[in-house]
Amino acid sequence: MKLCILFCFFIALFLLEFSQINKSVQNDYIIQKKNGQIILAYKAFEDFLSSDKSWKSYKSILLDPYPSVQKVHKRQIEWGSIDTVIFPNEVKNFKKEDFEKFMTQYDLKTINYLYDSVIEMANKILSPISNKKVDLCFYLPYGGCFVIPEDSLNTICVSMYIDPAEAEKIMAHEYSHILHIDRGPKEPLTLRREVISEGIAVYLTNRIIKIEVSNSIPFMPKSSFEWCMKNEQLIKDSIKMELNDTTPRLFKRYISDGAGFSAPPKGFVEKTAYFIGYRIIEKCINKGMTIEEICSLGSEGVIKKSEYFK
């Protein structure tokens, strides 16, 4: 009996120590901040690449411990970027050498700067009004960058595929969405909503990091911005006709970029909704409206105040 109790004691002690080691490893990939945390989920992905690379390992190493990555995974499914039937088999073929460049192109100094300094600069332009925590998740093997808003938490998701030269702009843009979301009324999906949302983010990005307007739209080359300036009326007429669109088609035509994601109207450059949105916000500002006032209105109210489509 004593031998059995002693055996159980050692088993319990082993499990406790194992649990603490696991917790320590996970905590090594999380940087605590005053109002949130930075989640270095790409490091967990690196651990997966050193495992047997089974779907079970993918889930236990990357998805289960990190809710933010679960949300990114779900978003990729919604976008059609991954197939739920094929993907569990694809992860078995991932090779560490294919990801090494992306896992090392950001250092911790840059990552901390993006959270600390960019948020601080943004809050000076437009103070946050909610007590929601803000998490910043860097991940692989998925692409993209976006915000996942929730009741008590906003998560900024940034793929390690993103060029570090673009990171400050991306962070300012995504955090601008948070400042807007926390102020504005909830609206169902329409092209109108997306145009104003992206326009506000572009305007705030320009203010936060003080760059040229032509460089303020994420992933839009300067040449595309110049095309938009020359063809503004053409874009305006096209978007005006489709403001009430509620289908995924609106993203392909006016929001998305990249092969397989974007299908703009014939002759158009990608991401024209960002440009038109910025011009609408600019109109409002020129009429004496504050960015605080603009963010608190619904998209229809902003467009009406701007008189842009008249």
PDB file of C-alpha atoms in Angstrom:
ATOM      1  CA  MET A   1       0.000   0.000   0.000  1.00  0.00           C
ATOM      2  CA  LYS A   2       2.817   2.390   0.958  1.00  0.00           C
ATOM      3  CA  LEU A   3       4.601   1.489  -2.266  1.00  0.00           C
ATOM      4  CA  CYS A   4       1.462   2.355  -4.267  1.00  0.00           C
ATOM      5  CA  ILE A   5       1.091   5.728  -2.501  1.00  0.00           C
ATOM      6  CA  LEU A   6       4.772   6.493  -3.102  1.00  0.00           C
ATOM      7  CA  PHE A   7       4.434   5.568  -6.773  1.00  0.00           C
ATOM      8  CA  CYS A   8       1.366   7.819  -7.169  1.00  0.00           C
ATOM      9  CA  PHE A   9       3.234  10.646  -5.455  1.00  0.00           C
ATOM     10  CA  PHE A  10       6.113  10.459  -7.937  1.00  0.00           C
ATOM     11  CA  ILE A  11       3.719  10.273 -10.889  1.00  0.00           C
ATOM     12  CA  ALA A  12       1.888  13.372  -9.629  1.00  0.00           C
ATOM     13  CA  LEU A  13       5.198  15.184  -9.117  1.00  0.00           C
ATOM     14  CA  PHE A  14       6.316  14.279 -12.649  1.00  0.00           C
ATOM     15  CA  LEU A  15       3.065  15.501 -14.166  1.00  0.00           C
ATOM     16  CA  LEU A  16       3.295  18.770 -12.231  1.00  0.00           C
ATOM     17  CA  GLU A  17       6.854  19.389 -13.399  1.00  0.00           C
ATOM     18  CA  PHE A  18       5.921  18.470 -16.979  1.00  0.00           C
ATOM     19  CA  SER A  19       3.007  20.899 -16.814  1.00  0.00           C
ATOM     20  CA  GLN A  20       5.275  23.664 -15.520  1.00  0.00           C
ATOM     21  CA  ILE A  21       7.799  23.004 -18.318  1.00  0.00           C
ATOM     22  CA  ASN A  22       5.032  23.179 -20.925  1.00  0.00           C
ATOM     23  CA  LYS A  23       3.719  26.394 -19.368  1.00  0.00           C
ATOM     24  CA  SER A  24       7.216  27.858 -19.337  1.00  0.00           C
ATOM     25  CA  VAL A  25       7.755  27.024 -23.024  1.00  0.00           C
ATOM     26  CA  GLN A  26       4.439  28.613 -23.954  1.00  0.00           C
ATOM     27  CA  ASN A  27       5.158  31.697 -21.838  1.00  0.00           C
ATOM     28  CA  ASP A  28       8.474  32.097 -23.646  1.00  0.00           C
ATOM     29  CA  TYR A  29       6.389  32.814 -26.730  1.00  0.00           C
ATOM     30  CA  ILE A  30       4.174  35.414 -25.047  1.00  0.00           C
ATOM     31  CA  ILE A  31       5.329  38.914 -24.118  1.00  0.00           C
ATOM     32  CA  GLN A  32       3.052  40.472 -21.536  1.00  0.00           C
ATOM     33  CA  LYS A  33       2.091  44.118 -22.022  1.00  0.00           C
ATOM     34  CA  LYS A  34       0.187  46.541 -19.832  1.00  0.00           C
ATOM     35  CA  ASN A  35      -2.975  46.219 -21.907  1.00  0.00           C
ATOM     36  CA  GLY A  36      -2.503  42.941 -23.734  1.00  0.00           C
ATOM     37  CA  GLN A  37       0.196  40.668 -25.022  1.00  0.00           C
ATOM     38  CA  ILE A  38       2.411  39.929 -27.993  1.00  0.00           C
ATOM     39  CA  ILE A  39       2.006  36.333 -29.140  1.00  0.00           C
ATOM     40  CA  LEU A  40       4.999  34.890 -30.984  1.00  0.00           C
ATOM     41  CA  ALA A  41       3.002  32.046 -32.462  1.00  0.00           C
ATOM     42  CA  TYR A  42       5.477  31.595 -35.315  1.00  0.00           C
ATOM     43  CA  LYS A  43       7.871  30.124 -32.740  1.00  0.00           C
ATOM     44  CA  ALA A  44       5.308  27.463 -31.899  1.00  0.00           C
ATOM     45  CA  PHE A  45       5.064  26.760 -35.625  1.00  0.00           C
ATOM     46  CA  GLU A  46       8.834  26.314 -35.648  1.00  0.00           C
ATOM     47  CA  ASP A  47       8.424  23.739 -32.864  1.00  0.00           C
ATOM     48  CA  PHE A  48       5.875  21.958 -35.026  1.00  0.00           C
ATOM     49  CA  LEU A  49       8.404  21.748 -37.869  1.00  0.00           C
ATOM     50  CA  SER A  50      10.706  19.846 -35.493  1.00  0.00           C
ATOM     51  CA  SER A  51       7.959  17.383 -34.589  1.00  0.00           C
ATOM     52  CA  ASP A  52       6.563  14.410 -36.506  1.00  0.00           C
ATOM     53  CA  LYS A  53       4.522  17.008 -38.464  1.00  0.00           C
ATOM     54  CA  SER A  54       1.273  15.133 -38.024  1.00  0.00           C
ATOM     55  CA  TRP A  55      -2.071  16.940 -37.939  1.00  0.00           C
ATOM     56  CA  LYS A  56      -2.387  15.866 -34.299  1.00  0.00           C
ATOM     57  CA  SER A  57       0.916  17.596 -33.518  1.00  0.00           C
ATOM     58  CA  TYR A  58      -0.121  20.687 -35.499  1.00  0.00           C
ATOM     59  CA  LYS A  59      -3.223  21.007 -33.352  1.00  0.00           C
ATOM     60  CA  SER A  60      -1.509  20.289 -30.029  1.00  0.00           C
ATOM     61  CA  ILE A  61       1.523  22.518 -30.656  1.00  0.00           C
ATOM     62  CA  LEU A  62       0.022  25.451 -32.579  1.00  0.00           C
ATOM     63  CA  LEU A  63      -3.773  25.566 -32.569  1.00  0.00           C
ATOM     64  CA  ASP A  64      -4.858  24.315 -29.133  1.00  0.00           C
ATOM     65  CA  PRO A  65      -2.460  26.451 -27.014  1.00  0.00           C
ATOM     66  CA  TYR A  66      -3.045  29.651 -29.002  1.00  0.00           C
ATOM     67  CA  PRO A  67      -6.671  30.831 -29.437  1.00  0.00           C
ATOM     68  CA  SER A  68      -5.460  33.693 -31.645  1.00  0.00           C
ATOM     69  CA  VAL A  69      -4.022  31.192 -34.151  1.00  0.00           C
ATOM     70  CA  GLN A  70      -7.277  29.244 -34.050  1.00  0.00           C
ATOM     71  CA  LYS A  71      -9.021  32.465 -35.112  1.00  0.00           C
ATOM     72  CA  VAL A  72      -6.491  33.052 -37.893  1.00  0.00           C
ATOM     73  CA  HIS A  73      -7.002  29.474 -39.068  1.00  0.00           C
ATOM     74  CA  LYS A  74     -10.774  29.971 -39.086  1.00  0.00           C
ATOM     75  CA  ARG A  75     -10.432  33.226 -41.038  1.00  0.00           C
ATOM     76  CA  GLN A  76      -8.301  31.463 -43.664  1.00  0.00           C
ATOM     77  CA  ILE A  77     -11.046  28.863 -44.068  1.00  0.00           C
ATOM     78  CA  GLU A  78     -13.653  31.618 -44.475  1.00  0.00           C
ATOM     79  CA  TRP A  79     -11.503  33.277 -47.141  1.00  0.00           C
ATOM     80  CA  GLY A  80     -11.027  30.008 -48.966  1.00  0.00           C
ATOM     81  CA  SER A  81      -7.250  30.173 -48.503  1.00  0.00           C
ATOM     82  CA  ILE A  82      -7.120  26.673 -47.061  1.00  0.00           C
ATOM     83  CA  ASP A  83      -9.215  23.562 -47.623  1.00  0.00           C
ATOM     84  CA  THR A  84     -10.235  21.788 -44.417  1.00  0.00           C
ATOM     85  CA  VAL A  85      -9.992  18.408 -46.172  1.00  0.00           C
ATOM     86  CA  ILE A  86      -6.590  18.934 -47.806  1.00  0.00           C
ATOM     87  CA  PHE A  87      -4.786  21.105 -45.243  1.00  0.00           C
ATOM     88  CA  PRO A  88      -4.258  18.413 -42.533  1.00  0.00           C
ATOM     89  CA  ASN A  89      -2.272  16.441 -45.117  1.00  0.00           C
ATOM     90  CA  GLU A  90      -0.420  19.491 -46.435  1.00  0.00           C
ATOM     91  CA  VAL A  91       1.152  20.261 -43.045  1.00  0.00           C
ATOM     92  CA  LYS A  92       2.974  16.915 -43.195  1.00  0.00           C
ATOM     93  CA  ASN A  93       4.963  18.212 -46.170  1.00  0.00           C
ATOM     94  CA  PHE A  94       6.044  21.542 -44.643  1.00  0.00           C
ATOM     95  CA  LYS A  95       9.848  21.920 -44.684  1.00  0.00           C
ATOM     96  CA  LYS A  96      11.752  24.002 -42.176  1.00  0.00           C
ATOM     97  CA  GLU A  97      14.046  25.458 -44.846  1.00  0.00           C
ATOM     98  CA  ASP A  98      11.040  26.926 -46.669  1.00  0.00           C
ATOM     99  CA  PHE A  99      10.115  29.017 -43.616  1.00  0.00           C
ATOM    100  CA  GLU A 100      13.506  29.906 -42.088  1.00  0.00           C
ATOM    101  CA  LYS A 101      13.717  33.287 -43.828  1.00  0.00           C
ATOM    102  CA  PHE A 102      10.310  34.348 -42.524  1.00  0.00           C
ATOM    103  CA  MET A 103      10.931  33.121 -38.975  1.00  0.00           C
ATOM    104  CA  THR A 104      14.047  35.258 -38.613  1.00  0.00           C
ATOM    105  CA  GLN A 105      13.287  38.496 -40.486  1.00  0.00           C
ATOM    106  CA  TYR A 106      11.722  40.176 -37.423  1.00  0.00           C
ATOM    107  CA  ASP A 107      13.708  40.720 -34.227  1.00  0.00           C
ATOM    108  CA  LEU A 108      12.203  41.283 -30.781  1.00  0.00           C
ATOM    109  CA  LYS A 109      13.183  44.971 -30.793  1.00  0.00           C
ATOM    110  CA  THR A 110      11.099  45.549 -33.926  1.00  0.00           C
ATOM    111  CA  ILE A 111       8.192  43.501 -32.586  1.00  0.00           C
ATOM    112  CA  ASN A 112       8.122  45.423 -29.302  1.00  0.00           C
ATOM    113  CA  TYR A 113       8.381  48.734 -31.178  1.00  0.00           C
ATOM    114  CA  LEU A 114       5.319  47.885 -33.226  1.00  0.00           C
ATOM    115  CA  TYR A 115       3.260  47.293 -30.101  1.00  0.00           C
ATOM    116  CA  ASP A 116       4.637  50.013 -27.816  1.00  0.00           C
ATOM    117  CA  SER A 117       5.542  52.936 -30.054  1.00  0.00           C
ATOM    118  CA  VAL A 118       2.938  52.654 -32.812  1.00  0.00           C
ATOM    119  CA  ILE A 119       0.073  52.311 -30.335  1.00  0.00           C
ATOM    120  CA  GLU A 120       1.427  55.231 -28.306  1.00  0.00           C
ATOM    121  CA  MET A 121       1.680  57.429 -31.426  1.00  0.00           C
ATOM    122  CA  ALA A 122      -1.826  56.423 -32.509  1.00  0.00           C
ATOM    123  CA  ASN A 123      -3.349  57.188 -29.115  1.00  0.00           C
ATOM    124  CA  LYS A 124      -2.007  60.738 -29.352  1.00  0.00           C
ATOM    125  CA  ILE A 125      -3.957  61.216 -32.579  1.00  0.00           C
ATOM    126  CA  LEU A 126      -7.137  59.502 -31.365  1.00  0.00           C
ATOM    127  CA  SER A 127      -7.457  58.375 -27.760  1.00  0.00           C
ATOM    128  CA  PRO A 128      -8.894  54.896 -27.141  1.00  0.00           C
ATOM    129  CA  ILE A 129     -12.320  54.921 -25.489  1.00  0.00           C
ATOM    130  CA  SER A 130     -12.648  51.290 -24.404  1.00  0.00           C
ATOM    131  CA  ASN A 131     -10.851  49.140 -21.856  1.00  0.00           C
ATOM    132  CA  LYS A 132     -10.471  46.285 -24.300  1.00  0.00           C
ATOM    133  CA  LYS A 133      -7.144  44.531 -24.308  1.00  0.00           C
ATOM    134  CA  VAL A 134      -5.104  44.597 -27.506  1.00  0.00           C
ATOM    135  CA  ASP A 135      -3.152  41.496 -28.497  1.00  0.00           C
ATOM    136  CA  LEU A 136      -0.651  41.358 -31.342  1.00  0.00           C
ATOM    137  CA  CYS A 137      -0.131  37.913 -32.875  1.00  0.00           C
ATOM    138  CA  PHE A 138       2.697  37.069 -35.285  1.00  0.00           C
ATOM    139  CA  TYR A 139       2.060  33.785 -37.011  1.00  0.00           C
ATOM    140  CA  LEU A 140       2.934  31.223 -39.667  1.00  0.00           C
ATOM    141  CA  PRO A 141       2.155  29.378 -41.953  1.00  0.00           C
ATOM    142  CA  TYR A 142      -0.762  31.623 -42.988  1.00  0.00           C
ATOM    143  CA  GLY A 143      -0.632  34.922 -44.869  1.00  0.00           C
ATOM    144  CA  GLY A 144      -2.493  38.201 -44.396  1.00  0.00           C
ATOM    145  CA  CYS A 145      -2.922  40.845 -41.714  1.00  0.00           C
ATOM    146  CA  PHE A 146      -6.199  41.900 -40.107  1.00  0.00           C
ATOM    147  CA  VAL A 147      -8.027  42.688 -36.862  1.00  0.00           C
ATOM    148  CA  ILE A 148     -10.285  40.273 -34.999  1.00  0.00           C
ATOM    149  CA  PRO A 149     -12.610  42.399 -32.803  1.00  0.00           C
ATOM    150  CA  GLU A 150     -14.345  40.781 -29.817  1.00  0.00           C
ATOM    151  CA  ASP A 151     -16.296  41.966 -26.790  1.00  0.00           C
ATOM    152  CA  SER A 152     -13.313  42.266 -24.425  1.00  0.00           C
ATOM    153  CA  LEU A 153     -10.349  41.850 -26.758  1.00  0.00           C
ATOM    154  CA  ASN A 154      -9.044  43.120 -30.083  1.00  0.00           C
ATOM    155  CA  THR A 155      -6.396  40.987 -31.770  1.00  0.00           C
ATOM    156  CA  ILE A 156      -4.127  42.346 -34.485  1.00  0.00           C
ATOM    157  CA  CYS A 157      -2.927  39.440 -36.611  1.00  0.00           C
ATOM    158  CA  VAL A 158       0.226  39.850 -38.696  1.00  0.00           C
ATOM    159  CA  SER A 159       1.760  37.144 -40.872  1.00  0.00           C
ATOM    160  CA  MET A 160       5.521  36.721 -40.739  1.00  0.00           C
ATOM    161  CA  TYR A 161       5.392  36.772 -44.546  1.00  0.00           C
ATOM    162  CA  ILE A 162       4.904  40.557 -44.313  1.00  0.00           C
ATOM    163  CA  ASP A 163       8.028  42.512 -45.231  1.00  0.00           C
ATOM    164  CA  PRO A 164       9.356  44.226 -42.060  1.00  0.00           C
ATOM    165  CA  ALA A 165       9.669  47.435 -44.121  1.00  0.00           C
ATOM    166  CA  GLU A 166       5.856  47.440 -44.306  1.00  0.00           C
ATOM    167  CA  ALA A 167       5.270  46.435 -40.679  1.00  0.00           C
ATOM    168  CA  GLU A 168       4.950  49.917 -39.142  1.00  0.00           C
ATOM    169  CA  LYS A 169       2.366  50.905 -41.747  1.00  0.00           C
ATOM    170  CA  ILE A 170       0.469  47.639 -41.262  1.00  0.00           C
ATOM    171  CA  MET A 171       0.429  48.025 -37.487  1.00  0.00           C
ATOM    172  CA  ALA A 172      -0.769  51.647 -37.702  1.00  0.00           C
ATOM    173  CA  HIS A 173      -3.456  50.666 -40.205  1.00  0.00           C
ATOM    174  CA  GLU A 174      -4.785  47.723 -38.185  1.00  0.00           C
ATOM    175  CA  TYR A 175      -4.722  49.594 -34.882  1.00  0.00           C
ATOM    176  CA  SER A 176      -6.597  52.439 -36.597  1.00  0.00           C
ATOM    177  CA  HIS A 177      -9.347  49.938 -37.353  1.00  0.00           C
ATOM    178  CA  ILE A 178      -9.556  49.208 -33.624  1.00  0.00           C
ATOM    179  CA  LEU A 179      -9.876  52.902 -32.729  1.00  0.00           C
ATOM    180  CA  HIS A 180     -12.668  53.189 -35.305  1.00  0.00           C
ATOM    181  CA  ILE A 181     -14.478  49.951 -34.407  1.00  0.00           C
ATOM    182  CA  ASP A 182     -14.669  50.872 -30.737  1.00  0.00           C
ATOM    183  CA  ARG A 183     -16.383  54.160 -31.626  1.00  0.00           C
ATOM    184  CA  GLY A 184     -18.606  53.476 -34.589  1.00  0.00           C
ATOM    185  CA  PRO A 185     -21.985  51.721 -34.706  1.00  0.00           C
ATOM    186  CA  LYS A 186     -22.036  48.073 -35.699  1.00  0.00           C
ATOM    187  CA  GLU A 187     -23.053  47.611 -39.319  1.00  0.00           C
ATOM    188  CA  PRO A 188     -23.729  44.590 -41.526  1.00  0.00           C
ATOM    189  CA  LEU A 189     -21.295  43.948 -44.350  1.00  0.00           C
ATOM    190  CA  THR A 190     -21.656  46.265 -47.339  1.00  0.00           C
ATOM    191  CA  LEU A 191     -19.168  47.816 -49.727  1.00  0.00           C
ATOM    192  CA  ARG A 192     -20.195  51.159 -48.171  1.00  0.00           C
ATOM    193  CA  ARG A 193     -19.034  49.988 -44.741  1.00  0.00           C
ATOM    194  CA  GLU A 194     -15.732  48.689 -46.067  1.00  0.00           C
ATOM    195  CA  VAL A 195     -14.982  51.846 -48.057  1.00  0.00           C
ATOM    196  CA  ILE A 196     -15.380  54.050 -44.982  1.00  0.00           C
ATOM    197  CA  SER A 197     -13.575  51.612 -42.696  1.00  0.00           C
ATOM    198  CA  GLU A 198     -10.529  51.457 -44.953  1.00  0.00           C
ATOM    199  CA  GLY A 199     -10.650  55.180 -45.651  1.00  0.00           C
ATOM    200  CA  ILE A 200     -10.483  56.012 -41.948  1.00  0.00           C
ATOM    201  CA  ALA A 201      -7.608  53.563 -41.452  1.00  0.00           C
ATOM    202  CA  VAL A 202      -5.664  55.089 -44.354  1.00  0.00           C
ATOM    203  CA  TYR A 203      -6.256  58.626 -43.062  1.00  0.00           C
ATOM    204  CA  LEU A 204      -5.166  57.725 -39.528  1.00  0.00           C
ATOM    205  CA  THR A 205      -2.123  55.807 -40.764  1.00  0.00           C
ATOM    206  CA  ASN A 206      -1.024  58.903 -42.641  1.00  0.00           C
ATOM    207  CA  ARG A 207      -1.409  60.964 -39.462  1.00  0.00           C
ATOM    208  CA  ILE A 208       0.169  58.441 -37.095  1.00  0.00           C
ATOM    209  CA  ILE A 209       3.416  57.702 -38.897  1.00  0.00           C
ATOM    210  CA  LYS A 210       3.531  60.840 -41.040  1.00  0.00           C
ATOM    211  CA  ILE A 211       4.154  59.338 -44.452  1.00  0.00           C
ATOM    212  CA  GLU A 212       3.043  60.485 -47.888  1.00  0.00           C
ATOM    213  CA  VAL A 213      -0.582  59.765 -48.697  1.00  0.00           C
ATOM    214  CA  SER A 214       0.582  57.895 -51.791  1.00  0.00           C
ATOM    215  CA  ASN A 215       2.394  55.477 -49.462  1.00  0.00           C
ATOM    216  CA  SER A 216      -0.355  55.175 -46.845  1.00  0.00           C
ATOM    217  CA  ILE A 217      -2.355  52.325 -48.375  1.00  0.00           C
ATOM    218  CA  PRO A 218      -0.953  48.909 -47.402  1.00  0.00           C
ATOM    219  CA  PHE A 219       0.333  46.885 -50.359  1.00  0.00           C
ATOM    220  CA  MET A 220      -0.592  49.558 -52.915  1.00  0.00           C
ATOM    221  CA  PRO A 221       2.373  50.673 -55.061  1.00  0.00           C
ATOM    222  CA  LYS A 222       2.824  54.395 -55.595  1.00  0.00           C
ATOM    223  CA  SER A 223       2.127  53.876 -59.298  1.00  0.00           C
ATOM    224  CA  SER A 224      -1.312  52.444 -58.440  1.00  0.00           C
ATOM    225  CA  PHE A 225      -2.087  55.439 -56.225  1.00  0.00           C
ATOM    226  CA  GLU A 226      -1.130  57.751 -59.083  1.00  0.00           C
ATOM    227  CA  TRP A 227      -3.425  55.759 -61.397  1.00  0.00           C
ATOM    228  CA  CYS A 228      -6.252  56.290 -58.896  1.00  0.00           C
ATOM    229  CA  MET A 229      -5.625  60.045 -58.844  1.00  0.00           C
ATOM    230  CA  LYS A 230      -5.864  60.185 -62.635  1.00  0.00           C
ATOM    231  CA  ASN A 231      -8.936  57.958 -62.799  1.00  0.00           C
ATOM    232  CA  GLU A 232     -10.810  59.052 -59.684  1.00  0.00           C
ATOM    233  CA  GLN A 233     -14.096  59.740 -61.464  1.00  0.00           C
ATOM    234  CA  LEU A 234     -14.027  56.317 -63.100  1.00  0.00           C
ATOM    235  CA  ILE A 235     -13.514  54.585 -59.746  1.00  0.00           C
ATOM    236  CA  LYS A 236     -16.101  56.794 -58.068  1.00  0.00           C
ATOM    237  CA  ASP A 237     -18.768  55.921 -60.644  1.00  0.00           C
ATOM    238  CA  SER A 238     -18.051  52.202 -60.337  1.00  0.00           C
ATOM    239  CA  ILE A 239     -18.076  52.095 -56.532  1.00  0.00           C
ATOM    240  CA  LYS A 240     -21.146  54.342 -56.267  1.00  0.00           C
ATOM    241  CA  MET A 241     -23.166  51.768 -58.231  1.00  0.00           C
ATOM    242  CA  GLU A 242     -22.086  48.967 -55.895  1.00  0.00           C
ATOM    243  CA  LEU A 243     -22.169  50.609 -52.447  1.00  0.00           C
ATOM    244  CA  ASN A 244     -24.976  48.293 -51.297  1.00  0.00           C
ATOM    245  CA  ASP A 245     -23.212  45.097 -52.361  1.00  0.00           C
ATOM    246  CA  THR A 246     -23.155  42.560 -49.505  1.00  0.00           C
ATOM    247  CA  THR A 247     -21.466  39.660 -51.281  1.00  0.00           C
ATOM    248  CA  PRO A 248     -17.831  38.457 -51.041  1.00  0.00           C
ATOM    249  CA  ARG A 249     -17.461  39.768 -54.587  1.00  0.00           C
ATOM    250  CA  LEU A 250     -16.930  43.280 -53.191  1.00  0.00           C
ATOM    251  CA  PHE A 251     -13.626  42.205 -51.614  1.00  0.00           C
ATOM    252  CA  LYS A 252     -12.271  40.837 -54.871  1.00  0.00           C
ATOM    253  CA  ARG A 253     -13.281  43.917 -56.820  1.00  0.00           C
ATOM    254  CA  TYR A 254     -12.239  46.731 -54.515  1.00  0.00           C
ATOM    255  CA  ILE A 255     -10.518  45.526 -51.307  1.00  0.00           C
ATOM    256  CA  SER A 256      -8.222  42.538 -51.819  1.00  0.00           C
ATOM    257  CA  ASP A 257      -4.824  42.272 -53.421  1.00  0.00           C
ATOM    258  CA  GLY A 258      -2.836  39.377 -54.819  1.00  0.00           C
ATOM    259  CA  ALA A 259      -3.405  36.617 -57.327  1.00  0.00           C
ATOM    260  CA  GLY A 260      -6.339  34.413 -56.438  1.00  0.00           C
ATOM    261  CA  PHE A 261      -7.802  36.997 -54.072  1.00  0.00           C
ATOM    262  CA  SER A 262      -8.239  40.090 -56.214  1.00  0.00           C
ATOM    263  CA  ALA A 263     -10.324  40.515 -59.374  1.00  0.00           C
ATOM    264  CA  PRO A 264     -10.800  44.289 -59.868  1.00  0.00           C
ATOM    265  CA  PRO A 265     -13.005  45.747 -62.607  1.00  0.00           C
ATOM    266  CA  LYS A 266     -11.341  45.589 -66.008  1.00  0.00           C
ATOM    267  CA  GLY A 267      -8.513  48.096 -66.254  1.00  0.00           C
ATOM    268  CA  PHE A 268      -8.593  48.949 -62.535  1.00  0.00           C
ATOM    269  CA  VAL A 269      -5.700  48.586 -60.125  1.00  0.00           C
ATOM    270  CA  GLU A 270      -6.268  46.684 -56.869  1.00  0.00           C
ATOM    271  CA  LYS A 271      -7.591  48.138 -53.603  1.00  0.00           C
ATOM    272  CA  THR A 272      -9.404  51.136 -55.071  1.00  0.00           C
ATOM    273  CA  ALA A 273     -11.860  51.183 -52.134  1.00  0.00           C
ATOM    274  CA  TYR A 274      -8.993  52.328 -49.903  1.00  0.00           C
ATOM    275  CA  PHE A 275      -8.321  55.277 -52.179  1.00  0.00           C
ATOM    276  CA  ILE A 276     -11.974  56.310 -52.474  1.00  0.00           C
ATOM    277  CA  GLY A 277     -12.454  55.856 -48.724  1.00  0.00           C
ATOM    278  CA  TYR A 278      -9.523  58.146 -48.028  1.00  0.00           C
ATOM    279  CA  ARG A 279     -10.885  60.795 -50.404  1.00  0.00           C
ATOM    280  CA  ILE A 280     -14.260  60.676 -48.615  1.00  0.00           C
ATOM    281  CA  ILE A 281     -12.606  61.155 -45.215  1.00  0.00           C
ATOM    282  CA  GLU A 282     -10.483  63.960 -46.642  1.00  0.00           C
ATOM    283  CA  LYS A 283     -13.665  65.684 -47.836  1.00  0.00           C
ATOM    284  CA  CYS A 284     -15.146  65.450 -44.345  1.00  0.00           C
ATOM    285  CA  ILE A 285     -11.992  66.861 -42.742  1.00  0.00           C
ATOM    286  CA  ASN A 286     -11.968  69.744 -45.226  1.00  0.00           C
ATOM    287  CA  LYS A 287     -15.552  70.528 -44.184  1.00  0.00           C
ATOM    288  CA  GLY A 288     -14.363  70.995 -40.588  1.00  0.00           C
ATOM    289  CA  MET A 289     -15.308  67.599 -39.162  1.00  0.00           C
ATOM    290  CA  THR A 290     -12.972  66.005 -36.622  1.00  0.00           C
ATOM    291  CA  ILE A 291     -11.748  62.445 -37.015  1.00  0.00           C
ATOM    292  CA  GLU A 292     -13.475  61.678 -33.694  1.00  0.00           C
ATOM    293  CA  GLU A 293     -16.797  62.826 -35.172  1.00  0.00           C
ATOM    294  CA  ILE A 294     -16.242  60.872 -38.384  1.00  0.00           C
ATOM    295  CA  CYS A 295     -15.436  57.650 -36.521  1.00  0.00           C
ATOM    296  CA  SER A 296     -18.611  57.898 -34.443  1.00  0.00           C
ATOM    297  CA  LEU A 297     -20.896  58.036 -37.505  1.00  0.00           C
ATOM    298  CA  GLY A 298     -22.132  55.123 -39.554  1.00  0.00           C
ATOM    299  CA  SER A 299     -20.815  54.741 -43.089  1.00  0.00           C
ATOM    300  CA  GLU A 300     -23.970  56.212 -44.649  1.00  0.00           C
ATOM    301  CA  GLY A 301     -23.690  59.269 -42.406  1.00  0.00           C
ATOM    302  CA  VAL A 302     -20.041  59.806 -43.318  1.00  0.00           C
ATOM    303  CA  ILE A 303     -20.772  59.584 -47.047  1.00  0.00           C
ATOM    304  CA  LYS A 304     -23.724  61.946 -46.711  1.00  0.00           C
ATOM    305  CA  LYS A 305     -21.679  64.504 -44.756  1.00  0.00           C
ATOM    306  CA  SER A 306     -18.837  64.337 -47.257  1.00  0.00           C
ATOM    307  CA  GLU A 307     -21.118  64.911 -50.286  1.00  0.00           C
ATOM    308  CA  TYR A 308     -18.467  62.978 -52.208  1.00  0.00           C
ATOM    309  CA  PHE A 309     -20.826  61.160 -54.555  1.00  0.00           C
ATOM    310  CA  LYS A 310     -22.961  64.212 -55.405  1.00  0.00           C
TER     311      LYS A 310
END
